[in-house]
């Protein structure tokens, strides 16, 4: 078998205009240029905006990998990635108020689509590419005055050549994803059949880990390793419990980091629902979800393969109904770069490649599907 | 093959003396006898102690299944369970202050051991039991003035005939399980080679789910289905990150609910550590864990099989190093009872039986191991 096509569906950018917007801000999220001339610091997590840390050292250094598409293309080449579906990185436009939300969403979406056009045109003229190099997930004006503006942008995104879906965080319009006010957004997603890429940003409150001192003790490990996946799990569970998948059975949702922890906890969620006295089915007064969680996982949910090991991968496959058809390779670039400056492949990426190969070693079709075939088919990447 | 022996290692009791202690209290945890003569209400979760709920309706009804060992034995018979390793249910003695902690721990532990003796003696005289009916995990006086008193009780527990370990929550002496003040406890656990059964109780702060109104909207589903497993995961991750398993490499820990979410997230934890600038190995100043998380999972950690589905089960096996030898059947009795009064087998138990049989259907030895053989071997149940 020839080398399978590799598609990265979890890879982020901050377009230059977005970077400049962050640079003009003084509260989270913002970019600060240190007085010693060192690399700019990106401060997007509330926990990094800590007055006990000198402002020149807060957050993480941000380099050209965040906004220069050439760096992304180099990264793709180095790691054997044929095609990337780029998306704005967190926190997207969550913090942009109603006056400017729609304008910024249009600007970012047009910018991303135009970047795809430029790169794909150049590549097709100079190289024998097996696939267009770039597609994109758009971003939504969640701060717009009403959900209709969000739905409008979804319909506009659908008309852009390289858009295949939208990325969204877990807060929706500020009240979580079980907010009935989001129904027009779910409706527009169904109507356009755009993929919703659900991604964490806010993690869990420090108190969940034992307070800010405990969190700081271990750097970013607790918020990133545990907080992020739980945030995703909570968000999609609230959607599910509130009946979103009953009302909008055609939603297509891609969950970051293999669903956070949803594949592992789906059974426990199902059991807790079956034993919940509040729910009507058990004699209570509250309408619980009508569809089973395993049905939703098999029908509405796709999982990326950014799970760093065979244990998570096996749960992801099993939760998808025992099929590898809903699992999609990703890198999380430009996050988790090597900590040294060595010119090697990124450990974070190699770990996920290895996990895929080891999990499906006896099944070349499965490997090819997870690495790229599934994404090409599901997102129509041509 | 004859029917495999079935051992339930996750099954709780509140001895009558403990029930009476709760009944004398007016704040969480407590038991309230409704004025209408209905069944007593057990209020152990802070979220259930809600002044907007009439006191007669708070928490859950508590019946004889919580403290009458005959009810436990009937439950065992109905579900084909040969042997149970009983443990005090949450919140154990976490709330008992230093004056009384050791006294209560001794009382509970002697009581549990004596219950085992009585039942096993009666059974051996009247039935052809293939195994003693009962063993127990003890409880610790975590509120004692110093860790030495906790270590002393561990050594005393070791001398009791039916004790095979201790159950513990996630707060330790109030500062979490990465508290260096717990080192004498870890040392005593190593010296006695008693199993530590780590179990959640406190869940996550309501804010993690979007606030108390969101939590109430779905009954107990969010705290129990997601909060409990994350609490366990956070606790054991803090132990790991602080080097407990480096300093005490012979610890044996059984994690409730198949590790919370640890099997699924172990890869992400490993990756976040490899990319954490704080840790010395990456040029930082903080000593990170020396042993790999997969090594700890294969060497120090056992998982119960209370995970309600094949997806979690497969991750649990894979995280255990691809072996079923570290996975142990449990029921969580008397929690998650049927909501109707039908005289059927409990759904919560049947779900876990089915998950085990489906996951390992082609491997009778694996099924027999998970159902009972592993527990008999690991806990020396004879």
XYZ file of C-alpha atoms in Angstrom:
764
model
C 0.000 0.000 0.000
C 1.280 3.480 -0.791
C 1.699 5.968 1.997
C -1.720 7.001 3.209
C -2.773 10.607 2.858
C -2.451 12.457 6.139
C -4.932 15.160 7.143
C -4.561 17.233 10.311
C -7.982 18.396 11.464
C -6.802 19.869 14.773
C -4.375 22.664 13.962
C -4.693 26.286 14.954
C -3.758 29.722 13.692
C -3.910 33.256 14.986
C -4.138 35.398 11.842
C -1.979 38.564 12.019
C -5.034 40.795 12.460
C -6.096 38.751 15.473
C -2.592 38.980 16.941
C -2.736 42.763 16.593
C -6.103 42.854 18.315
C -4.658 40.882 21.253
C -1.641 43.202 21.337
C -3.943 46.196 21.816
C -5.520 44.607 24.908
C -4.350 44.739 28.529
C -6.524 42.019 30.011
C -6.952 38.309 29.200
C -6.617 37.453 26.396
C -3.723 39.707 25.459
C -0.230 39.792 24.033
C 2.532 41.614 25.884
C 5.875 42.642 24.381
C 8.527 42.264 27.095
C 10.652 45.313 27.841
C 13.848 43.300 27.307
C 12.994 42.733 23.678
C 12.324 39.011 24.163
C 9.585 37.222 22.239
C 6.041 38.476 22.813
C 4.090 36.705 25.548
C 0.664 35.250 24.842
C -1.563 35.357 27.911
C -4.830 33.598 27.128
C -5.474 31.574 30.290
C -6.842 33.417 33.312
C -4.457 31.405 35.494
C -1.492 32.853 33.590
C -2.599 36.432 34.204
C -1.160 36.271 37.681
C 0.059 39.516 39.221
C 2.655 37.572 41.221
C 4.387 36.689 37.923
C 6.372 39.545 36.307
C 4.382 40.689 33.278
C 7.383 40.020 31.044
C 7.227 36.329 32.033
C 3.509 35.615 31.985
C 1.892 33.093 29.660
C 3.937 31.542 26.903
C 6.285 32.917 24.297
C 4.513 33.418 20.993
C 6.486 33.107 17.817
C 5.752 33.124 14.125
C 4.348 29.567 14.325
C 1.115 31.103 15.577
C 0.370 33.340 12.609
C 2.777 32.699 9.740
C 1.226 30.133 7.419
C 4.668 29.309 5.995
C 5.669 27.967 9.389
C 2.552 25.797 9.379
C 3.438 24.475 5.920
C 6.987 23.679 7.069
C 5.564 21.866 10.079
C 3.255 19.891 7.790
C 6.103 18.898 5.502
C 8.327 17.844 8.388
C 5.581 15.610 9.799
C 4.258 14.145 6.569
C 0.962 15.982 6.681
C -0.667 16.424 3.259
C -3.534 18.656 4.264
C -4.518 20.757 7.267
C -7.954 21.994 8.279
C -6.900 25.141 10.108
C -8.967 26.825 12.788
C -8.656 29.943 14.908
C -7.113 29.054 18.280
C -8.783 29.673 21.603
C -10.290 31.855 22.921
C -11.589 32.683 19.422
C -13.967 35.644 19.557
C -15.509 34.713 22.904
C -14.402 38.036 24.410
C -15.488 40.279 21.532
C -18.608 42.228 22.450
C -21.740 42.662 20.409
C -20.700 45.782 18.505
C -17.767 44.064 16.859
C -18.438 40.314 16.963
C -19.928 39.874 13.504
C -17.404 42.183 11.861
C -14.495 40.272 13.419
C -15.957 36.878 12.526
C -16.319 37.905 8.893
C -12.815 39.316 8.867
C -11.270 36.146 10.373
C -13.295 33.812 8.175
C -12.513 35.705 4.987
C -8.869 35.845 6.025
C -8.672 32.074 6.632
C -10.458 31.260 3.380
C -8.177 33.596 1.482
C -5.082 32.021 3.054
C -6.330 28.616 1.900
C -6.857 29.937 -1.627
C -3.395 31.481 -1.831
C -1.604 28.418 -0.493
C -3.568 25.898 -2.536
C -3.096 27.897 -5.741
C 0.646 28.237 -5.183
C 1.038 24.587 -4.267
C -0.935 23.309 -7.230
C 1.323 25.334 -9.533
C 4.611 24.201 -8.018
C 4.198 20.767 -6.520
C 2.450 17.559 -7.277
C 0.155 17.701 -4.285
C -2.135 14.748 -3.737
C -4.628 16.985 -1.952
C -5.204 20.723 -1.545
C -2.928 21.816 1.271
C -5.426 23.780 3.339
C -9.052 23.877 4.355
C -10.513 25.700 7.347
C -13.029 25.703 10.156
C -14.567 29.143 10.601
C -15.266 31.080 13.753
C -18.588 32.410 15.063
C -19.662 35.833 16.371
C -21.002 34.399 19.630
C -21.087 37.844 21.235
C -23.461 39.171 18.568
C -26.695 40.752 19.867
C -28.842 37.794 18.845
C -28.398 34.194 17.718
C -29.675 35.159 14.244
C -26.376 36.930 13.522
C -24.542 33.719 14.405
C -26.809 31.703 12.133
C -26.280 34.269 9.366
C -22.514 33.906 9.614
C -22.887 30.121 9.443
C -24.807 30.435 6.176
C -22.167 32.861 4.870
C -19.355 30.494 5.891
C -21.067 27.755 3.912
C -20.501 29.841 0.750
C -16.742 30.186 1.301
C -14.695 27.835 -0.850
C -12.495 26.200 1.816
C -14.687 26.242 4.897
C -15.759 22.836 6.179
C -17.174 23.716 9.556
C -16.749 26.004 12.557
C -14.765 25.823 15.754
C -16.496 26.762 18.986
C -15.703 26.874 22.696
C -17.801 25.544 25.526
C -19.568 28.671 26.758
C -21.771 29.389 23.741
C -23.434 32.726 24.270
C -22.214 32.767 27.852
C -24.651 30.256 29.339
C -23.198 26.957 28.181
C -24.251 24.729 25.307
C -27.561 23.716 26.892
C -28.779 27.300 26.489
C -32.096 27.155 24.553
C -31.043 30.470 23.030
C -28.591 28.507 20.893
C -31.342 26.633 19.055
C -31.069 28.906 15.971
C -27.353 28.075 15.866
C -27.989 24.330 16.037
C -30.649 24.767 13.351
C -28.220 26.612 11.074
C -25.590 23.933 11.654
C -28.091 21.275 10.649
C -29.204 23.263 7.615
C -25.678 23.929 6.373
C -24.368 20.519 7.476
C -21.191 22.252 8.606
C -19.123 20.353 11.183
C -18.985 21.887 14.656
C -15.508 21.458 16.138
C -16.008 21.717 19.906
C -12.843 22.766 21.728
C -11.990 23.642 25.337
C -10.413 26.827 26.614
C -11.587 27.653 30.136
C -10.689 24.433 31.937
C -11.970 24.029 35.481
C -11.893 26.475 38.393
C -8.654 26.247 40.388
C -10.678 25.036 43.360
C -11.384 21.805 41.477
C -7.681 21.011 41.792
C -7.290 22.175 45.397
C -6.791 25.902 44.790
C -4.389 28.138 42.851
C -1.322 27.138 44.862
C -1.821 23.481 43.978
C -2.319 24.343 40.319
C 0.857 26.473 40.178
C 2.865 23.685 41.821
C 2.671 21.611 38.636
C 2.804 24.293 35.957
C 0.129 23.769 33.327
C -0.233 20.027 33.823
C -3.455 19.936 35.873
C -5.424 22.521 33.828
C -4.265 21.221 30.451
C -4.151 17.486 31.096
C -7.310 17.250 33.207
C -9.159 20.579 33.104
C -9.395 20.856 29.316
C -10.763 17.335 28.738
C -13.320 17.726 31.517
C -14.463 21.069 30.169
C -15.228 19.425 26.824
C -16.948 16.502 28.526
C -19.114 18.760 30.669
C -20.083 20.918 27.690
C -21.197 18.054 25.475
C -22.902 16.277 28.381
C -24.956 19.396 29.109
C -25.919 19.550 25.415
C -26.937 15.927 25.569
C -28.845 16.148 28.863
C -30.810 19.171 27.686
C -32.046 17.329 24.611
C -30.089 19.220 21.926
C -29.459 15.950 20.076
C -33.148 15.065 20.341
C -34.199 18.380 18.795
C -31.346 18.504 16.244
C -30.607 14.894 15.341
C -28.526 15.835 12.302
C -25.864 17.804 14.171
C -22.321 16.750 13.338
C -19.852 17.504 16.111
C -16.128 16.874 16.212
C -14.888 16.711 19.794
C -11.351 17.854 20.587
C -8.943 15.515 22.380
C -11.002 12.444 21.543
C -13.998 13.772 23.382
C -12.180 14.953 26.499
C -13.234 11.961 28.571
C -16.641 11.248 26.999
C -15.765 7.816 25.542
C -14.596 6.612 28.953
C -17.472 8.134 30.929
C -20.379 7.553 28.527
C -21.348 4.349 30.323
C -21.379 6.069 33.683
C -23.428 8.940 32.264
C -25.946 6.442 30.885
C -26.146 4.650 34.239
C -26.547 7.862 36.233
C -29.389 8.936 33.936
C -31.090 5.568 34.363
C -30.934 6.073 38.136
C -31.858 9.770 38.245
C -35.118 10.344 40.074
C -35.455 13.826 38.584
C -36.007 12.481 35.083
C -39.482 11.789 33.853
C -38.641 8.310 32.618
C -37.939 7.417 36.252
C -41.069 9.047 37.627
C -39.619 12.533 38.021
C -40.761 15.776 36.493
C -37.848 16.730 34.261
C -37.653 15.640 30.628
C -34.327 13.818 30.268
C -32.608 13.035 26.983
C -34.625 10.744 24.727
C -31.828 9.265 22.654
C -29.197 7.018 24.216
C -25.701 8.406 24.612
C -24.168 5.540 22.609
C -26.534 6.333 19.746
C -25.449 9.984 19.813
C -21.797 8.928 19.839
C -22.347 6.737 16.789
C -24.496 9.201 14.892
C -23.614 12.784 15.760
C -20.133 12.732 17.194
C -16.689 12.460 15.644
C -13.531 12.275 17.735
C -10.072 13.529 16.949
C -7.182 11.155 17.615
C -5.293 13.612 19.829
C -5.281 11.296 22.828
C -1.584 10.372 23.185
C -1.929 6.656 23.765
C -3.530 3.361 22.875
C -5.758 3.282 25.962
C -7.642 6.409 24.961
C -7.667 5.360 21.320
C -9.297 2.020 22.090
C -11.998 3.678 24.161
C -12.594 6.184 21.367
C -13.094 3.424 18.797
C -15.350 1.431 21.082
C -17.433 4.501 21.938
C -17.802 5.182 18.201
C -19.599 1.860 17.887
C -16.512 -0.274 17.366
C -15.574 1.484 14.141
C -12.505 3.546 13.258
C -14.523 5.533 10.717
C -15.226 8.449 13.075
C -11.705 9.012 14.383
C -9.584 11.779 12.809
C -5.877 12.523 13.106
C -4.805 15.878 14.549
C -1.734 17.593 15.989
C -2.862 20.578 18.096
C -0.142 22.634 16.351
C 1.279 25.148 17.260
C 0.697 24.116 20.867
C 2.920 21.589 22.649
C 6.087 22.457 20.701
C 9.388 20.785 21.640
C 10.917 22.519 24.668
C 14.396 22.377 23.184
C 15.252 23.934 19.844
C 16.200 20.685 18.205
C 15.172 20.291 14.626
C 13.388 17.053 15.245
C 9.824 15.941 14.770
C 7.560 17.110 17.569
C 7.140 14.613 20.416
C 3.465 15.509 20.751
C 2.847 14.607 17.109
C 5.019 11.493 17.085
C 3.213 10.205 20.185
C -0.118 10.379 18.393
C 1.244 8.826 15.200
C 2.650 5.958 17.247
C -0.587 5.494 19.179
C -2.538 5.197 15.922
C -0.088 2.755 14.378
C 0.119 0.646 17.508
C -3.634 0.534 18.100
C -4.468 -0.479 14.529
C -1.242 -2.219 13.539
C -2.948 -5.168 11.940
C -5.374 -3.051 9.980
C -3.836 -0.818 7.323
C -7.236 0.431 6.211
C -8.005 1.606 9.724
C -4.681 3.442 9.957
C -5.244 5.081 6.575
C -8.763 6.058 7.564
C -7.765 7.635 10.861
C -4.743 9.400 9.351
C -6.636 10.979 6.490
C -9.250 8.938 4.666
C -11.973 9.616 7.228
C -11.363 13.366 7.159
C -11.364 13.457 3.338
C -14.662 11.590 3.234
C -16.414 13.297 6.153
C -15.282 16.846 5.374
C -15.284 16.459 1.589
C -11.706 17.687 1.219
C -11.254 18.231 -2.477
C -15.890 -24.410 32.707
C -17.772 -24.175 35.978
C -19.238 -20.878 37.053
C -16.407 -18.570 38.031
C -16.232 -17.293 41.603
C -17.528 -13.747 41.847
C -15.988 -11.254 44.267
C -17.376 -7.753 44.770
C -14.576 -5.437 45.893
C -16.613 -2.225 45.667
C -19.486 -2.536 48.110
C -20.246 -0.253 51.003
C -21.787 -0.350 54.438
C -22.726 2.157 57.119
C -22.533 0.165 60.359
C -25.410 0.956 62.773
C -23.109 2.917 65.083
C -22.070 5.141 62.171
C -25.721 5.676 61.217
C -26.475 6.770 64.777
C -23.551 9.190 64.687
C -24.918 10.744 61.479
C -28.384 10.920 63.026
C -27.015 13.027 65.888
C -25.611 15.593 63.447
C -27.338 18.603 61.875
C -24.834 19.479 59.197
C -23.377 17.488 56.296
C -23.015 14.573 56.594
C -26.204 13.842 58.527
C -29.328 11.739 58.611
C -32.717 13.383 59.032
C -35.914 11.586 60.021
C -38.796 13.207 58.131
C -41.685 14.472 60.190
C -44.164 12.470 58.088
C -42.637 9.201 59.229
C -41.144 8.428 55.797
C -37.763 6.737 55.447
C -34.787 8.604 56.922
C -32.924 10.897 54.523
C -29.175 10.578 54.088
C -27.574 13.934 53.284
C -23.889 13.412 52.566
C -23.294 15.646 49.559
C -22.937 19.369 50.197
C -25.075 20.002 47.103
C -27.953 18.074 48.691
C -27.868 20.233 51.839
C -29.766 22.923 50.027
C -31.995 25.179 52.093
C -34.311 25.624 49.096
C -35.202 21.915 49.366
C -37.546 21.014 52.264
C -35.433 19.207 54.859
C -37.767 16.200 54.664
C -36.871 15.789 50.980
C -33.127 16.407 50.980
C -30.583 13.798 49.950
C -31.705 10.247 49.371
C -33.872 7.845 51.298
C -31.767 5.493 53.395
C -33.072 2.039 54.106
C -31.767 -1.078 55.767
C -29.574 -1.856 52.739
C -27.065 0.632 54.122
C -26.438 -1.028 57.450
C -28.104 -4.424 57.695
C -25.622 -7.058 56.595
C -28.485 -9.479 55.885
C -29.640 -7.173 53.115
C -26.125 -7.220 51.677
C -26.088 -11.019 51.779
C -29.458 -11.170 50.007
C -28.139 -8.770 47.371
C -25.083 -10.987 46.915
C -27.190 -14.097 46.510
C -29.515 -12.432 44.021
C -26.569 -11.309 41.873
C -24.431 -14.440 42.098
C -21.745 -12.839 44.250
C -19.741 -15.339 46.304
C -17.719 -12.913 48.358
C -17.784 -9.187 49.164
C -14.983 -7.002 50.431
C -17.063 -4.466 52.326
C -15.948 -0.934 53.078
C -17.366 2.038 54.951
C -19.166 4.348 52.511
C -18.260 7.974 51.962
C -17.569 10.316 53.641
C -15.985 7.812 56.028
C -14.459 9.599 59.026
C -13.298 12.643 57.059
C -15.413 14.938 59.229
C -14.486 13.440 62.615
C -12.134 15.735 64.508
C -8.909 14.848 66.231
C -10.359 14.020 69.630
C -12.469 11.186 68.290
C -10.920 10.085 65.001
C -8.815 7.176 66.265
C -11.527 5.930 68.582
C -14.094 5.904 65.763
C -11.702 4.236 63.318
C -11.012 1.431 65.781
C -14.724 1.059 66.481
C -15.642 0.879 62.787
C -12.788 -1.462 61.924
C -13.485 -3.819 64.807
C -17.155 -3.733 63.916
C -16.515 -4.614 60.243
C -14.092 -7.387 61.144
C -16.519 -8.802 63.660
C -19.336 -8.722 61.087
C -17.118 -10.711 58.715
C -16.366 -13.254 61.435
C -20.024 -13.725 62.336
C -21.193 -14.089 58.758
C -18.366 -16.352 57.649
C -18.778 -18.612 60.672
C -22.529 -18.922 60.133
C -22.150 -19.541 56.429
C -19.435 -22.150 56.814
C -21.714 -24.067 59.210
C -24.808 -23.954 57.052
C -23.832 -23.769 53.409
C -21.251 -25.164 51.112
C -19.600 -21.832 50.405
C -16.777 -21.873 47.916
C -15.241 -18.820 49.585
C -15.673 -16.959 52.855
C -18.594 -14.580 52.315
C -17.029 -11.386 53.643
C -13.753 -9.550 53.909
C -13.298 -5.842 54.544
C -11.365 -2.691 53.805
C -10.808 -0.670 56.960
C -11.141 3.055 57.517
C -8.520 5.531 58.714
C -8.543 8.221 61.426
C -7.444 10.950 59.024
C -8.493 13.670 61.467
C -6.095 12.354 64.146
C -3.611 14.900 65.548
C -0.655 13.418 63.665
C -0.008 10.980 60.823
C 1.529 8.533 63.320
C -1.931 7.729 64.670
C -3.033 6.896 61.121
C -0.003 4.673 60.616
C -0.691 3.002 63.961
C -4.234 2.161 62.918
C -2.915 0.715 59.648
C -0.640 -1.628 61.591
C -3.540 -2.562 63.864
C -5.809 -3.202 60.866
C -3.173 -5.561 59.517
C -3.708 -7.782 62.579
C -7.473 -8.077 62.057
C -8.514 -11.372 60.497
C -10.635 -10.123 57.580
C -9.045 -6.799 56.706
C -7.398 -6.635 53.306
C -6.802 -2.923 52.946
C -8.275 0.489 53.699
C -10.643 2.798 51.888
C -9.746 6.478 51.698
C -11.141 9.653 50.153
C -9.260 12.224 48.150
C -8.559 14.904 50.730
C -6.143 13.000 52.960
C -5.460 15.126 56.021
C -7.223 18.051 54.380
C -4.499 19.056 51.935
C -4.884 16.448 49.202
C -2.865 13.326 48.549
C 0.289 15.202 47.527
C 0.631 16.450 51.109
C 4.150 15.463 52.312
C 2.588 15.045 55.747
C 1.069 11.816 54.450
C 4.450 10.149 53.966
C 4.138 8.156 57.228
C 0.804 6.842 55.929
C 2.309 5.775 52.587
C 5.186 4.185 54.517
C 2.780 2.218 56.707
C 0.831 1.113 53.636
C 4.052 -0.154 52.067
C 5.119 -1.879 55.276
C 1.784 -3.602 55.809
C 1.176 -4.194 52.079
C -2.459 -3.315 52.657
C -4.379 -2.213 49.570
C -5.460 1.439 49.492
C -8.917 1.740 47.932
C -9.117 5.344 46.707
C -12.693 6.572 46.386
C -14.316 9.932 45.567
C -16.817 11.847 47.629
C -16.472 15.591 47.129
C -16.825 15.822 43.357
C -16.084 19.170 41.740
C -17.235 22.654 42.726
C -20.604 23.546 41.185
C -18.848 26.289 39.200
C -17.071 23.589 37.190
C -20.464 22.667 35.749
C -21.703 26.222 35.263
C -23.013 26.914 38.771
C -25.531 25.386 41.192
C -28.545 26.068 38.961
C -27.025 24.069 36.128
C -26.158 21.221 38.474
C -29.691 21.094 39.931
C -31.193 21.058 36.432
C -29.990 17.480 35.893
C -30.336 16.019 39.393
C -27.224 14.130 40.425
C -26.027 13.304 36.920
C -23.273 15.915 36.530
C -21.697 15.506 39.995
C -21.926 11.713 40.036
C -21.220 10.895 36.401
C -18.480 13.505 35.825
C -17.525 15.075 39.162
C -16.753 11.840 41.006
C -14.487 10.368 38.302
C -12.592 13.643 37.926
C -12.113 13.936 41.661
C -10.430 10.524 41.695
C -8.336 11.406 38.660
C -7.168 14.703 40.158
C -6.291 13.048 43.468
C -4.163 10.282 41.996
C -2.567 12.663 39.480
C -1.491 14.975 42.320
C -0.011 11.951 44.124
C 1.838 11.008 40.975
C 3.072 14.523 40.119
C 4.396 15.064 43.641
C 6.531 11.926 43.471
C 4.625 9.726 45.922
C 5.136 6.716 43.645
C 8.842 7.542 43.342
C 9.271 7.618 47.125
C 6.930 4.681 47.810
C 7.256 2.353 44.830
C 5.534 -0.538 46.584
C 2.209 1.207 47.147
C -0.787 -0.801 45.983
C -3.786 1.343 45.107
C -7.198 0.292 43.902
C -8.933 3.138 42.081
C -12.717 3.381 42.215
C -14.732 3.533 38.991
C -11.864 2.174 36.906
C -9.635 5.078 37.829
C -12.193 7.832 37.315
C -10.776 8.866 33.962
C -7.094 8.039 34.510
C -6.837 5.261 31.891
C -8.206 7.595 29.218
C -6.159 10.640 30.248
C -2.841 8.995 31.189
C -1.405 9.668 27.739
C -2.355 13.324 27.890
C -0.888 13.610 31.393
C 2.367 12.080 30.128
C 2.453 14.476 27.187
C 1.725 17.554 29.304
C 4.543 16.592 31.681
C 6.945 16.164 28.754
C 6.047 19.701 27.638
C 5.986 21.378 31.060
C 8.683 24.050 31.357
C 8.364 24.043 35.152
C 9.789 20.553 35.463
C 13.517 20.059 35.929
C 13.778 17.481 33.170
C 12.738 20.251 30.770
C 15.097 22.859 32.190
C 12.745 24.117 34.918
C 13.284 24.196 38.659
C 10.625 21.796 39.934
C 11.299 18.099 40.399
C 8.647 16.299 38.367
C 7.736 12.637 38.727
C 10.595 10.272 37.918
C 8.620 7.190 36.988
C 6.401 7.101 33.915
C 2.659 7.092 34.420
C 2.222 3.885 32.421
C 4.754 2.183 34.686
C 2.814 3.311 37.758
C -0.412 2.053 36.195
C 1.142 -1.362 35.570
C 2.895 -1.636 38.921
C 1.034 0.236 41.627
C -2.506 0.635 40.424
C -5.489 -1.694 40.262
C -8.798 -0.671 38.729
C -12.273 -1.772 39.615
C -14.558 -2.764 36.747
C -17.329 -0.356 37.738
C -17.278 1.498 34.424
C -20.625 0.556 32.849
C -19.473 -0.194 29.324
C -16.979 -1.800 26.996
C -15.338 1.502 26.025
C -14.138 2.212 29.548
C -13.271 -1.432 30.098
C -11.012 -1.561 27.052
C -9.181 1.578 28.136
C -8.778 0.123 31.619
C -7.211 -3.058 30.282
C -4.926 -1.179 27.921
C -3.823 1.226 30.664
C -3.040 -1.777 32.867
C -0.450 -2.852 30.308
C -2.783 -4.857 28.112
C -3.588 -7.343 30.859
C -6.886 -8.146 32.559
C -5.035 -9.182 35.733
C -5.468 -5.829 37.477
C -9.196 -5.330 36.880
C -11.638 -6.255 39.664
C -15.428 -6.641 39.605
C -17.498 -4.394 41.858
C -21.083 -3.226 42.306
C -21.089 0.044 44.309
C -23.912 -1.463 46.406
C -26.041 -0.047 48.062
C -25.807 2.950 45.741
C -27.598 3.074 42.380
C -30.513 0.846 43.464
C -33.405 0.270 41.035
C -35.786 3.235 41.113
C -38.822 1.006 41.038
C -39.495 -1.648 43.648
C -39.354 -4.516 41.233
C -37.727 -7.634 42.535
C -35.297 -7.815 39.661
C -31.534 -7.770 39.441
C -30.109 -4.286 39.716
C -29.554 -2.541 36.386
C -26.316 -0.994 37.641
C -24.917 -4.436 38.413
C -26.221 -6.147 35.299
C -24.683 -3.390 33.144
C -21.244 -4.103 34.581
C -21.643 -7.873 34.278
C -22.617 -7.435 30.634
C -19.725 -5.078 29.959
C -17.246 -7.613 31.340
C -18.737 -10.495 29.384
C -18.919 -8.517 26.158
C -15.404 -7.095 26.437
C -13.776 -10.444 27.124
C -16.265 -12.777 25.456
C -13.658 -14.887 23.757
C -11.530 -15.267 26.845
C -13.119 -17.216 29.693
C -9.992 -16.915 31.818
C -10.121 -13.123 31.556
C -13.788 -13.080 32.558
C -13.106 -15.389 35.502
C -10.153 -13.249 36.550
C -12.032 -9.973 36.456
C -15.107 -11.435 38.162
C -13.221 -12.948 41.065
C -9.907 -14.685 40.396
C -7.917 -11.459 40.396
C -9.401 -10.304 43.692
C -8.817 -13.696 45.337
C -5.173 -13.653 44.240
C -4.402 -9.979 44.858
C -6.232 -9.657 48.168
C -5.527 -13.195 49.393
C -9.183 -13.969 50.043
C -9.155 -17.200 52.004
